[in-house]
């Protein structure tokens, strides 16, 4: 298949569903890692089209959702300073921190600029030499290379008024955590195709070997996801645990080598806290010491202690596939996209936003 329409083709989707129904002899619990995949599943109602007994649960792959509360608080603190221009992706604006959010700071006069690329943040820094420009660098392995490139480019012309507030996270350690938790129900994973496009398929081999769990790297269109489900079910029914690549039109075994190179030149792996979930060893990136001059936390001497999520928000359980958004008592009442209590209701990749947007307020019948 060559064109996007083919990956949304109703006939192909129904053929795949028929094959899934034919192969699935047992109940299975599968997790799609990425929030983009969750939104496709909800939008097209794929979970309701699958045979009874095949349950899809949603993983932690929403970058906005897992950015820790403390980091939101730091961004709010920076944006409140008159000498700072905070540059961010638009999704972060309405994510609640412990006391405020960036949108409120902007409404009170904070200079917050929204961009689609970190390179725009560099241009803002060049155009405003009297101000400190801080880019809020969040996301998975997909956004890490362009963010690394921005830091690298800032160093070479010697741009001194640019820094980054880094909150990058890495997918495989989160899968490891999910697999080692007591009572984990997930029997197969759909890995995120865009992350694997950067990092390569090979990254997931160790998890498959160590935990004997099938992982299929999947795309983001309905046909991609149904094909990935079929590949997982075929493995599970046959007692196999292998790494397979459904998204082969984009993912190579070694990934995008130049992107990985720049990323590893600028960032190093570190322990990182995930919102709601807690600290996961070796699950994030931070700037290497040679790039410390571009670290906003160091430049502004920032320290924010641990802060708690609103007690009502069960996003930690939603992000680990243990609960569905409709299990939350605040869902659709006290928590809506207009009045979000937690990040998964704000983000365009959040599971709660997906359920709300596609009117999935109750357990599917
Ligand atoms: S519905 Fe709102 S409060 Fe409930 S888990 Fe989702 S984000 Fe949190």
CSV table of C-alpha atoms in Angstrom, one decimal, residues 60-347:
chain,number,residue,atom,x,y,z
A,60,UNK,CA,1.8,5.8,28.8
A,61,UNK,CA,2.9,7.1,25.4
A,62,UNK,CA,1.4,10.6,25.7
A,63,UNK,CA,4.3,13.0,26.1
A,64,UNK,CA,2.2,15.8,27.6
A,65,UNK,CA,0.6,13.4,30.1
A,66,UNK,CA,3.8,12.1,31.5
A,67,UNK,CA,5.6,15.4,31.9
A,68,UNK,CA,5.9,15.6,35.7
A,69,UNK,CA,3.9,18.2,37.7
A,70,UNK,CA,7.2,19.6,39.0
A,71,UNK,CA,8.3,20.4,35.4
A,72,UNK,CA,5.0,22.2,34.7
A,73,UNK,CA,5.6,24.2,37.9
A,74,UNK,CA,9.1,25.1,36.7
A,75,UNK,CA,7.8,26.2,33.4
A,76,UNK,CA,5.2,28.3,35.1
A,77,UNK,CA,7.8,29.8,37.4
A,78,UNK,CA,10.1,30.7,34.4
A,79,UNK,CA,7.2,32.1,32.3
A,80,UNK,CA,6.3,34.4,35.3
A,81,UNK,CA,9.7,36.1,35.2
A,82,UNK,CA,9.7,39.4,33.3
A,83,UNK,CA,13.1,38.7,31.8
A,84,UNK,CA,12.1,35.3,30.3
A,85,UNK,CA,10.4,34.4,27.1
A,86,UNK,CA,9.1,30.8,27.5
A,87,UNK,CA,8.7,28.9,24.2
A,88,UNK,CA,6.6,25.8,24.2
A,89,UNK,CA,4.5,23.5,22.1
A,90,UNK,CA,0.8,24.5,22.3
A,91,UNK,CA,-0.3,21.3,24.1
A,92,UNK,CA,1.5,22.3,27.2
A,93,UNK,CA,-0.4,25.5,27.7
A,94,UNK,CA,-3.4,24.1,29.5
A,95,UNK,CA,-1.7,21.3,31.4
A,96,UNK,CA,-2.4,21.9,35.1
A,97,UNK,CA,0.6,22.3,37.4
A,98,UNK,CA,0.2,22.1,41.2
A,99,UNK,CA,-1.0,25.8,41.5
A,100,UNK,CA,-1.4,27.2,38.0
A,101,UNK,CA,-0.9,26.6,34.3
A,102,UNK,CA,0.9,28.3,31.5
A,103,UNK,CA,-2.3,29.7,30.0
A,104,UNK,CA,-3.1,31.6,33.2
A,105,UNK,CA,0.4,33.0,33.3
A,106,UNK,CA,0.0,34.1,29.7
A,107,UNK,CA,-3.3,35.7,30.6
A,108,UNK,CA,-1.5,37.6,33.4
A,109,UNK,CA,1.0,39.0,30.9
A,110,UNK,CA,3.7,36.3,30.9
A,111,UNK,CA,5.6,36.2,27.6
A,112,UNK,CA,4.9,32.7,26.3
A,113,UNK,CA,5.3,31.9,22.6
A,114,UNK,CA,3.9,28.8,20.9
A,115,UNK,CA,5.9,27.0,18.3
A,116,UNK,CA,5.9,23.9,16.2
A,117,UNK,CA,9.7,23.4,16.2
A,118,UNK,CA,12.6,24.2,18.5
A,119,UNK,CA,14.3,26.0,15.6
A,120,UNK,CA,11.6,28.7,16.0
A,121,UNK,CA,12.7,29.1,19.6
A,122,UNK,CA,16.3,29.7,18.4
A,123,UNK,CA,15.0,32.4,16.0
A,124,UNK,CA,13.1,34.0,18.9
A,125,UNK,CA,16.4,34.0,20.9
A,126,UNK,CA,18.3,35.6,18.0
A,127,UNK,CA,15.6,38.3,17.7
A,128,UNK,CA,15.5,39.1,21.4
A,129,UNK,CA,19.2,39.3,22.6
A,130,UNK,CA,18.2,41.3,25.7
A,131,UNK,CA,15.8,38.6,27.0
A,132,UNK,CA,16.4,35.0,28.2
A,133,UNK,CA,14.6,32.5,25.9
A,134,UNK,CA,13.8,29.1,27.4
A,135,UNK,CA,12.4,26.3,25.3
A,136,UNK,CA,10.3,23.7,27.1
A,137,UNK,CA,11.8,20.5,25.6
A,138,UNK,CA,9.4,17.7,26.3
A,139,UNK,CA,8.5,14.4,24.6
A,140,UNK,CA,9.8,11.0,23.7
A,141,UNK,CA,12.6,9.9,21.4
A,142,UNK,CA,10.7,11.5,18.5
A,143,UNK,CA,11.2,15.1,19.7
A,144,UNK,CA,14.6,14.6,21.3
A,145,UNK,CA,16.6,14.8,18.0
A,146,UNK,CA,15.3,18.2,16.9
A,147,UNK,CA,15.5,19.5,20.4
A,148,UNK,CA,19.1,18.3,20.6
A,149,UNK,CA,19.8,19.9,17.2
A,150,UNK,CA,18.5,23.3,18.6
A,151,UNK,CA,20.9,23.1,21.5
A,152,UNK,CA,23.8,22.1,19.3
A,153,UNK,CA,23.0,25.0,16.9
A,154,UNK,CA,22.8,27.4,19.8
A,155,UNK,CA,26.3,26.5,20.9
A,156,UNK,CA,27.9,27.0,17.6
A,157,UNK,CA,27.0,30.6,16.9
A,158,UNK,CA,27.5,31.1,20.7
A,159,UNK,CA,23.9,32.1,21.5
A,160,UNK,CA,24.0,32.9,25.2
A,161,UNK,CA,20.4,33.9,25.9
A,162,UNK,CA,19.0,30.4,24.9
A,163,UNK,CA,18.4,27.5,27.2
A,164,UNK,CA,16.1,24.4,27.5
A,165,UNK,CA,13.9,23.0,30.2
A,166,UNK,CA,14.4,19.3,29.5
A,167,UNK,CA,11.8,16.7,30.3
A,168,UNK,CA,12.4,14.0,27.8
A,169,UNK,CA,11.3,10.4,28.4
A,170,UNK,CA,12.2,7.0,26.8
A,171,UNK,CA,9.7,4.3,25.9
A,172,UNK,CA,11.5,0.9,26.6
A,173,UNK,CA,12.1,1.5,30.4
A,174,UNK,CA,8.4,2.3,30.8
A,175,UNK,CA,7.4,-1.0,29.1
A,176,UNK,CA,9.9,-2.8,31.4
A,177,UNK,CA,8.2,-1.1,34.4
A,178,UNK,CA,4.8,-2.2,33.2
A,179,UNK,CA,6.0,-5.8,32.8
A,180,UNK,CA,7.5,-6.0,36.2
A,181,UNK,CA,4.6,-4.7,38.1
A,182,UNK,CA,2.7,-7.2,40.2
A,183,UNK,CA,-0.7,-8.0,38.6
A,184,UNK,CA,0.3,-6.8,35.1
A,185,UNK,CA,-2.3,-8.1,32.7
A,186,UNK,CA,-0.7,-7.0,29.4
A,187,UNK,CA,0.2,-10.0,27.2
A,188,UNK,CA,1.4,-8.1,24.0
A,189,UNK,CA,2.4,-4.6,23.1
A,190,UNK,CA,2.0,-2.4,20.0
A,191,UNK,CA,5.1,-0.3,20.1
A,192,UNK,CA,5.0,3.3,18.8
A,193,UNK,CA,6.0,3.4,15.1
A,194,UNK,CA,7.3,7.0,15.2
A,195,UNK,CA,9.6,6.4,18.2
A,196,UNK,CA,11.0,3.3,16.5
A,197,UNK,CA,11.5,5.3,13.3
A,198,UNK,CA,14.1,7.3,15.2
A,199,UNK,CA,15.4,4.6,17.6
A,200,UNK,CA,15.1,1.5,15.4
A,201,UNK,CA,13.4,-1.8,15.9
A,202,UNK,CA,16.4,-3.4,17.6
A,203,UNK,CA,15.8,-1.5,20.8
A,204,UNK,CA,12.9,-3.8,21.7
A,205,UNK,CA,14.6,-7.1,21.2
A,206,UNK,CA,15.9,-7.3,24.7
A,207,UNK,CA,12.4,-6.8,26.2
A,208,UNK,CA,11.0,-9.6,24.0
A,209,UNK,CA,13.8,-11.9,25.0
A,210,UNK,CA,13.8,-11.1,28.7
A,211,UNK,CA,10.0,-11.1,29.3
A,212,UNK,CA,9.0,-13.5,26.5
A,213,UNK,CA,6.4,-11.0,25.5
A,214,UNK,CA,5.4,-10.4,21.8
A,215,UNK,CA,5.9,-6.8,20.6
A,216,UNK,CA,4.7,-5.5,17.2
A,217,UNK,CA,5.9,-2.1,16.1
A,218,UNK,CA,2.7,-0.5,14.7
A,219,UNK,CA,1.6,2.5,12.8
A,220,UNK,CA,-1.2,5.0,13.4
A,221,UNK,CA,-3.9,4.3,10.9
A,222,UNK,CA,-6.8,1.9,11.5
A,223,UNK,CA,-5.4,-0.7,9.0
A,224,UNK,CA,-2.0,-0.4,10.7
A,225,UNK,CA,-3.5,-1.1,14.1
A,226,UNK,CA,-5.7,-3.9,13.1
A,227,UNK,CA,-2.8,-5.6,11.3
A,228,UNK,CA,-0.6,-5.1,14.5
A,229,UNK,CA,-3.4,-6.7,16.6
A,230,UNK,CA,-3.6,-9.6,14.1
A,231,UNK,CA,0.2,-10.1,14.3
A,232,UNK,CA,0.1,-10.1,18.1
A,233,UNK,CA,-2.8,-12.6,18.2
A,234,UNK,CA,-1.1,-14.9,15.8
A,235,UNK,CA,2.0,-14.9,18.0
A,236,UNK,CA,0.1,-15.4,21.2
A,237,UNK,CA,-2.1,-18.2,19.8
A,238,UNK,CA,1.0,-20.0,18.5
A,239,UNK,CA,2.9,-19.5,21.8
A,240,UNK,CA,5.5,-17.3,20.1
A,241,UNK,CA,7.1,-14.2,21.6
A,242,UNK,CA,8.9,-12.2,18.9
A,243,UNK,CA,9.6,-8.7,17.8
A,244,UNK,CA,7.7,-7.9,14.5
A,245,UNK,CA,7.6,-4.8,12.5
A,246,UNK,CA,4.2,-3.8,11.0
A,247,UNK,CA,5.4,-0.3,10.4
A,248,UNK,CA,8.1,-1.4,8.0
A,249,UNK,CA,7.4,1.5,5.6
A,250,UNK,CA,9.0,3.8,8.1
A,251,UNK,CA,11.0,1.7,10.7
A,252,UNK,CA,14.5,0.3,10.0
A,253,UNK,CA,16.2,-2.1,12.4
A,254,UNK,CA,18.8,0.5,13.2
A,255,UNK,CA,16.5,3.6,13.1
A,256,UNK,CA,17.5,7.0,11.9
A,257,UNK,CA,21.3,6.9,12.6
A,258,UNK,CA,22.0,10.7,12.1
A,259,UNK,CA,19.1,11.6,14.4
A,260,UNK,CA,20.3,9.2,17.0
A,261,UNK,CA,23.9,10.6,16.7
A,262,UNK,CA,22.9,14.2,17.3
A,263,UNK,CA,20.7,13.2,20.2
A,264,UNK,CA,23.4,11.2,21.9
A,265,UNK,CA,25.9,14.0,21.3
A,266,UNK,CA,23.7,16.4,23.3
A,267,UNK,CA,21.7,14.2,25.7
A,268,UNK,CA,22.6,11.4,28.1
A,269,UNK,CA,20.3,8.9,29.7
A,270,UNK,CA,19.1,9.6,33.2
A,271,UNK,CA,16.5,8.5,35.7
A,272,UNK,CA,13.3,10.5,35.1
A,273,UNK,CA,10.0,11.0,36.9
A,274,UNK,CA,6.8,10.3,34.9
A,275,UNK,CA,3.7,12.2,35.9
A,276,UNK,CA,1.5,10.0,38.1
A,277,UNK,CA,3.7,7.0,37.7
A,278,UNK,CA,6.8,8.1,39.6
A,279,UNK,CA,10.5,7.7,38.9
A,280,UNK,CA,11.6,5.1,36.3
A,281,UNK,CA,15.3,4.2,36.2
A,282,UNK,CA,17.2,5.2,33.1
A,283,UNK,CA,13.9,6.5,31.4
A,284,UNK,CA,14.8,10.0,30.4
A,285,UNK,CA,17.3,12.3,28.7
A,286,UNK,CA,19.2,15.2,30.2
A,287,UNK,CA,21.8,17.5,28.7
A,288,UNK,CA,25.4,16.2,28.8
A,289,UNK,CA,27.7,18.2,31.1
A,290,UNK,CA,29.4,19.9,28.1
A,291,UNK,CA,26.0,21.5,27.3
A,292,UNK,CA,25.2,22.6,30.9
A,293,UNK,CA,25.3,26.2,29.9
A,294,UNK,CA,22.0,25.6,28.0
A,295,UNK,CA,20.3,23.9,31.0
A,296,UNK,CA,17.5,26.2,32.2
A,297,UNK,CA,17.3,24.5,35.6
A,298,UNK,CA,20.9,25.2,36.2
A,299,UNK,CA,20.9,28.7,34.7
A,300,UNK,CA,18.0,29.8,36.9
A,301,UNK,CA,18.9,27.7,39.9
A,302,UNK,CA,15.6,26.1,40.0
A,303,UNK,CA,14.5,23.7,42.7
A,304,UNK,CA,10.9,22.6,43.1
A,305,UNK,CA,10.1,19.9,45.6
A,306,UNK,CA,7.8,16.9,45.0
A,307,UNK,CA,4.2,17.8,44.5
A,308,UNK,CA,1.1,15.6,44.6
A,309,UNK,CA,-1.5,15.0,41.9
A,310,UNK,CA,-5.1,16.0,42.7
A,311,UNK,CA,-6.4,13.0,44.7
A,312,UNK,CA,-9.4,12.5,42.3
A,313,UNK,CA,-7.2,12.1,39.2
A,314,UNK,CA,-6.5,8.4,38.5
A,315,UNK,CA,-4.3,9.2,35.4
A,316,UNK,CA,-1.5,7.0,36.8
A,317,UNK,CA,-3.7,4.0,36.5
A,318,UNK,CA,-5.0,5.1,33.1
A,319,UNK,CA,-1.5,5.6,31.8
A,320,UNK,CA,-0.5,2.1,33.0
A,321,UNK,CA,-3.6,0.4,31.4
A,322,UNK,CA,-5.0,-0.6,34.8
A,323,UNK,CA,-8.1,1.6,34.5
A,324,UNK,CA,-10.1,3.2,31.6
A,325,UNK,CA,-10.9,7.0,31.7
A,326,UNK,CA,-14.6,6.2,32.4
A,327,UNK,CA,-13.5,4.5,35.6
A,328,UNK,CA,-12.6,8.0,36.9
A,329,UNK,CA,-15.3,9.6,39.0
A,330,UNK,CA,-14.4,13.1,37.6
A,331,UNK,CA,-14.4,12.0,33.9
A,332,UNK,CA,-16.8,14.2,31.9
A,333,UNK,CA,-18.1,16.0,35.0
A,334,UNK,CA,-15.5,17.8,37.0
A,335,UNK,CA,-12.8,16.9,34.5
A,336,UNK,CA,-13.4,17.9,30.8
A,337,UNK,CA,-11.1,19.4,28.1
A,338,UNK,CA,-12.4,22.8,29.2
A,339,UNK,CA,-11.8,22.2,32.9
A,340,UNK,CA,-9.0,19.5,33.0
A,341,UNK,CA,-7.9,18.1,36.3
A,342,UNK,CA,-5.2,16.0,34.8
A,343,UNK,CA,-2.9,16.0,31.8
A,344,UNK,CA,-4.6,13.1,29.9
A,345,UNK,CA,-7.7,15.3,29.5
A,346,UNK,CA,-5.7,18.1,27.9
A,347,UNK,CA,-3.4,16.6,25.5
